[in-house]
């Protein structure tokens, strides 16, 4: 739904930005719209996935976590 009417995109981005702000204030390292290049198409040598809404670095055991938000109408 994020590519449909602008209100879905607005709400999606608002929730993403609030989540990002909470992580930042807590001192957690992360990035918005982070490319997920570790999953690549061998023929194209690039990611076939859209960027993660938020990538949290060093989440559990030093591993990174991708957070992708989905809006429900």
C-alpha positions as a Python dict, from the first residue, in 0.01 Angstrom:
ca = {
    (1, 'X'): (0, 0, 0),
    (2, 'X'): (294, 236, 42),
    (3, 'X'): (300, 306, -331),
    (4, 'X'): (-72, 382, -347),
    (5, 'X'): (-236, 702, -219),
    (6, 'X'): (-11, 959, -57),
    (7, 'X'): (-173, 926, 289),
    (8, 'X'): (-44, 567, 317),
    (9, 'X'): (307, 682, 227),
    (10, 'X'): (283, 975, 468),
    (11, 'X'): (178, 751, 759),
    (12, 'X'): (444, 493, 671),
    (13, 'X'): (717, 757, 665),
    (14, 'X'): (588, 918, 986),
    (15, 'X'): (604, 587, 1177),
    (16, 'X'): (950, 515, 1030),
    (17, 'X'): (1076, 858, 1133),
    (18, 'X'): (937, 824, 1488),
    (19, 'X'): (1097, 480, 1524),
    (20, 'X'): (1425, 621, 1391),
    (21, 'X'): (1409, 909, 1640),
    (22, 'X'): (1343, 671, 1932),
    (23, 'X'): (1645, 457, 1836),
    (24, 'X'): (1864, 766, 1792),
    (25, 'X'): (1767, 908, 2131),
    (26, 'X'): (1842, 572, 2292),
    (27, 'X'): (2192, 582, 2141),
    (28, 'X'): (2131, 290, 1905),
    (29, 'X'): (2320, 303, 1576),
    (30, 'X'): (2094, 277, 1270),
    (31, 'X'): (2027, 408, 920),
    (32, 'X'): (1707, 496, 732),
    (33, 'X'): (1646, 353, 382),
    (34, 'X'): (1948, 126, 412),
    (35, 'X'): (2038, -81, 105),
    (36, 'X'): (2037, -456, 164),
    (37, 'X'): (2322, -544, -71),
    (38, 'X'): (2395, -875, 99),
    (39, 'X'): (2110, -1029, -104),
    (40, 'X'): (2211, -992, -466),
    (41, 'X'): (2104, -1118, -804),
    (42, 'X'): (2409, -1307, -939),
    (43, 'X'): (2342, -1188, -1295),
    (44, 'X'): (2302, -822, -1203),
    (45, 'X'): (2545, -816, -906),
    (46, 'X'): (2312, -586, -713),
    (47, 'X'): (2033, -619, -461),
    (48, 'X'): (1690, -710, -595),
    (49, 'X'): (1527, -589, -274),
    (50, 'X'): (1408, -241, -186),
    (51, 'X'): (1600, -68, 95),
    (52, 'X'): (1515, -156, 455),
    (53, 'X'): (1309, 115, 624),
    (54, 'X'): (1553, 110, 917),
    (55, 'X'): (1875, -90, 954),
    (56, 'X'): (1978, -134, 1319),
    (57, 'X'): (2350, -203, 1357),
    (58, 'X'): (2476, -445, 1622),
    (59, 'X'): (2124, -542, 1736),
    (60, 'X'): (2177, -886, 1897),
    (61, 'X'): (2513, -1056, 1919),
    (62, 'X'): (2664, -790, 1695),
    (63, 'X'): (2431, -880, 1407),
    (64, 'X'): (2238, -615, 1218),
    (65, 'X'): (1858, -613, 1192),
    (66, 'X'): (1641, -484, 908),
    (67, 'X'): (1313, -324, 1015),
    (68, 'X'): (1054, -296, 742),
    (69, 'X'): (722, -131, 817),
    (70, 'X'): (394, -237, 659),
    (71, 'X'): (83, -23, 668),
    (72, 'X'): (-258, -188, 693),
    (73, 'X'): (-563, -9, 566),
}
